[in-house]
């Protein structure tokens, strides 16, 4: 192959790409380097990281379970049914993805806070949601569920209608069609969506701090721990950030593998 001298436009593209890559990669590398230099793992226990880590993974597990339980039927209906207002419903479901986190927290307070829409009813039942572990789960579901629902909808839509018609000809009813055909064929797409949704829930900050607060051992997840200890214990904050970056990277790798396997 003959070597060709790069054109001016090619050099411009390469230069801009290099700047973009440096902007994305350098902060993460510096984060890792500073965390190692300050030996953040030694300071993390005193800063409350074990409690925050356990709470984050526990609430994320509950969030993912509830999201899959309630999101799968919704995604299936959106994928296999055509009805008036379907597109508007899809937009409402996806809206939390682009909402500012503070707005998400305010919306939850307006609905479920003591002075919210359902506040008086919850108070009569002896239920107080704000600043509890349940509030953490609710905030995580609100911001992360759309990722799963969208991925599950795409997975169900990818199952050919000819396969569904063949199953109906063979005598499958709607329940059998869902459990024996649609769910198995879309399972990898659903798993990829669940992993992505869990990663988003694990990193949730804005809605959680407004609706659940930051109470150590009860509502203080790992992102909130970083915010609270940043000024007084930089090493612990950096090490917590490194752990979150690692979990996010593993989630992206797993989700990407599942999507490729589904394809």
Coordinates of C-alpha atoms in Angstrom, one line a residue, residues 7-214:
X7 CA -4.9 16.1 3.8
X8 CA -5.5 19.3 5.7
X9 CA -9.0 18.2 6.6
X10 CA -7.7 14.9 7.8
X11 CA -5.2 16.6 10.1
X12 CA -8.0 18.8 11.4
X13 CA -10.2 15.8 12.2
X14 CA -7.3 14.0 13.9
X15 CA -6.4 17.0 16.0
X16 CA -10.0 17.6 17.1
X17 CA -10.4 13.9 17.9
X18 CA -7.2 13.9 20.0
X19 CA -8.4 16.9 22.0
X20 CA -11.7 15.2 22.6
X21 CA -10.1 12.0 23.7
X22 CA -7.7 13.8 26.1
X23 CA -10.6 15.7 27.6
X24 CA -12.5 12.5 28.3
X25 CA -9.6 10.3 29.4
X26 CA -7.2 12.6 31.3
X27 CA -9.6 13.4 34.2
X28 CA -10.2 9.7 34.9
X29 CA -6.5 9.0 34.8
X30 CA -5.8 11.8 37.1
X31 CA -8.5 10.6 39.5
X32 CA -6.9 7.2 39.6
X33 CA -3.4 8.6 40.1
X34 CA -4.4 11.0 42.9
X35 CA -6.4 8.2 44.7
X36 CA -3.3 6.0 44.6
X37 CA -1.0 8.8 45.6
X38 CA -3.1 9.7 48.6
X39 CA -3.7 6.0 49.5
X40 CA -7.4 6.7 49.7
X41 CA -8.3 3.1 50.6
X42 CA -6.7 3.7 54.0
X43 CA -8.9 6.6 54.7
X44 CA -12.1 5.2 53.3
X45 CA -13.3 3.2 56.3
X46 CA -13.2 6.2 58.7
X47 CA -15.1 8.2 56.1
X48 CA -18.0 5.7 56.1
X49 CA -17.4 4.1 52.8
X50 CA -18.2 0.5 53.9
X51 CA -21.7 1.6 55.0
X52 CA -22.2 3.7 51.8
X53 CA -21.0 0.8 49.6
X54 CA -23.3 -1.7 51.3
X55 CA -26.3 0.7 51.1
X56 CA -25.6 1.5 47.4
X57 CA -25.5 -2.1 46.3
X58 CA -28.5 -3.1 48.4
X59 CA -30.7 -0.2 47.1
X60 CA -29.5 -0.8 43.6
X61 CA -30.4 -4.5 43.8
X62 CA -33.9 -3.7 45.0
X63 CA -34.2 -0.9 42.4
X64 CA -33.2 -3.3 39.6
X65 CA -35.6 -6.0 40.7
X66 CA -38.5 -3.6 40.9
X67 CA -37.6 -2.0 37.6
X68 CA -37.5 -5.4 35.8
X69 CA -40.7 -6.5 37.5
X70 CA -42.8 -3.5 36.5
X71 CA -40.9 -2.3 33.5
X72 CA -41.0 -5.6 31.5
X73 CA -44.8 -5.7 31.0
X74 CA -44.8 -2.0 30.1
X75 CA -42.0 -2.5 27.6
X76 CA -43.8 -5.5 26.1
X77 CA -47.1 -3.5 25.7
X78 CA -45.2 -0.6 24.0
X79 CA -43.4 -3.0 21.7
X80 CA -46.3 -5.3 20.7
X81 CA -49.4 -3.0 20.8
X82 CA -50.4 0.0 18.7
X83 CA -52.7 2.5 20.4
X84 CA -53.5 6.2 20.4
X85 CA -51.1 8.2 22.6
X86 CA -48.4 5.5 22.4
X87 CA -45.7 7.9 21.3
X88 CA -46.7 10.5 24.0
X89 CA -46.4 7.7 26.6
X90 CA -42.9 6.8 25.3
X91 CA -41.8 10.4 25.6
X92 CA -43.1 10.6 29.2
X93 CA -41.2 7.4 30.1
X94 CA -38.0 8.7 28.6
X95 CA -38.3 12.2 30.0
X96 CA -36.5 11.4 33.3
X97 CA -33.4 10.6 31.3
X98 CA -33.0 14.3 30.2
X99 CA -34.5 15.9 33.3
X100 CA -32.0 17.8 35.5
X101 CA -31.5 15.7 38.7
X102 CA -32.7 18.5 40.9
X103 CA -36.0 18.7 39.0
X104 CA -36.4 14.9 39.5
X105 CA -35.9 15.3 43.2
X106 CA -38.4 18.2 43.4
X107 CA -40.9 16.1 41.4
X108 CA -40.7 13.3 43.9
X109 CA -41.0 15.7 46.8
X110 CA -44.1 17.3 45.2
X111 CA -45.7 13.9 44.8
X112 CA -44.6 11.9 47.9
X113 CA -43.3 14.6 50.4
X114 CA -45.1 15.4 53.6
X115 CA -46.8 18.3 51.8
X116 CA -47.0 16.6 48.5
X117 CA -49.9 15.2 46.6
X118 CA -49.9 11.9 48.4
X119 CA -48.4 13.2 51.6
X120 CA -51.7 13.4 53.6
X121 CA -52.7 9.9 52.5
X122 CA -49.4 8.5 53.4
X123 CA -49.4 10.2 56.8
X124 CA -52.8 8.7 57.7
X125 CA -51.3 5.3 56.9
X126 CA -48.3 6.1 59.1
X127 CA -45.9 6.1 56.1
X128 CA -43.1 8.7 55.8
X129 CA -41.1 8.4 52.7
X130 CA -38.7 11.3 52.5
X131 CA -35.3 10.9 54.1
X132 CA -35.6 7.1 54.3
X133 CA -34.0 4.2 52.5
X134 CA -37.2 3.7 50.6
X135 CA -36.8 7.2 49.2
X136 CA -33.4 6.3 47.9
X137 CA -34.9 3.4 46.0
X138 CA -37.7 5.5 44.6
X139 CA -35.2 8.2 43.4
X140 CA -33.1 5.5 41.8
X141 CA -36.1 3.9 40.0
X142 CA -37.3 7.3 38.8
X143 CA -34.1 8.1 37.0
X144 CA -32.9 4.6 35.9
X145 CA -36.1 2.8 34.9
X146 CA -36.3 4.5 31.5
X147 CA -33.0 2.9 30.5
X148 CA -34.4 -0.6 31.1
X149 CA -37.8 0.0 29.6
X150 CA -36.3 1.4 26.4
X151 CA -33.8 -1.5 26.0
X152 CA -36.5 -4.0 26.7
X153 CA -38.9 -2.4 24.2
X154 CA -36.2 -2.6 21.5
X155 CA -35.6 -6.3 22.4
X156 CA -39.2 -7.2 22.1
X157 CA -39.6 -5.3 18.8
X158 CA -36.6 -7.2 17.4
X159 CA -38.6 -10.5 17.6
X160 CA -40.0 -11.0 14.1
X161 CA -43.8 -10.9 13.8
X162 CA -43.5 -14.0 11.5
X163 CA -42.3 -16.0 14.6
X164 CA -45.2 -14.7 16.6
X165 CA -47.7 -15.6 13.9
X166 CA -46.1 -19.1 13.6
X167 CA -46.5 -19.6 17.3
X168 CA -50.2 -18.6 17.2
X169 CA -50.8 -21.0 14.3
X170 CA -49.3 -23.7 16.6
X171 CA -51.8 -22.9 19.2
X172 CA -50.0 -20.5 21.5
X173 CA -52.1 -18.0 23.4
X174 CA -50.9 -14.6 24.5
X175 CA -49.5 -15.9 27.8
X176 CA -47.6 -18.7 26.1
X177 CA -46.4 -16.3 23.4
X178 CA -44.9 -14.0 26.1
X179 CA -43.3 -16.7 28.3
X180 CA -42.2 -19.2 25.7
X181 CA -41.2 -17.0 22.7
X182 CA -40.9 -13.3 23.4
X183 CA -39.2 -13.4 26.8
X184 CA -36.5 -16.0 25.9
X185 CA -35.6 -14.4 22.6
X186 CA -35.5 -10.9 24.1
X187 CA -33.8 -12.0 27.4
X188 CA -30.3 -10.8 26.5
X189 CA -31.6 -7.3 25.5
X190 CA -33.5 -7.2 28.8
X191 CA -30.4 -8.2 30.7
X192 CA -28.3 -5.5 28.9
X193 CA -31.0 -2.9 29.8
X194 CA -31.0 -4.1 33.5
X195 CA -27.3 -3.8 33.7
X196 CA -27.4 -0.3 32.3
X197 CA -30.2 0.7 34.5
X198 CA -28.4 -0.7 37.6
X199 CA -25.3 1.3 36.7
X200 CA -27.4 4.5 36.4
X201 CA -29.1 3.8 39.8
X202 CA -25.8 3.2 41.5
X203 CA -24.5 6.6 40.4
X204 CA -27.7 8.6 41.2
X205 CA -27.0 11.7 43.1
X206 CA -29.3 14.8 42.5
X207 CA -32.8 13.3 43.0
X208 CA -31.5 11.3 46.0
X209 CA -30.0 14.1 47.9
X210 CA -33.2 16.2 47.5
X211 CA -35.7 13.4 48.3
X212 CA -33.8 11.2 50.6
X213 CA -31.1 13.4 52.1
X214 CA -27.6 12.1 53.1

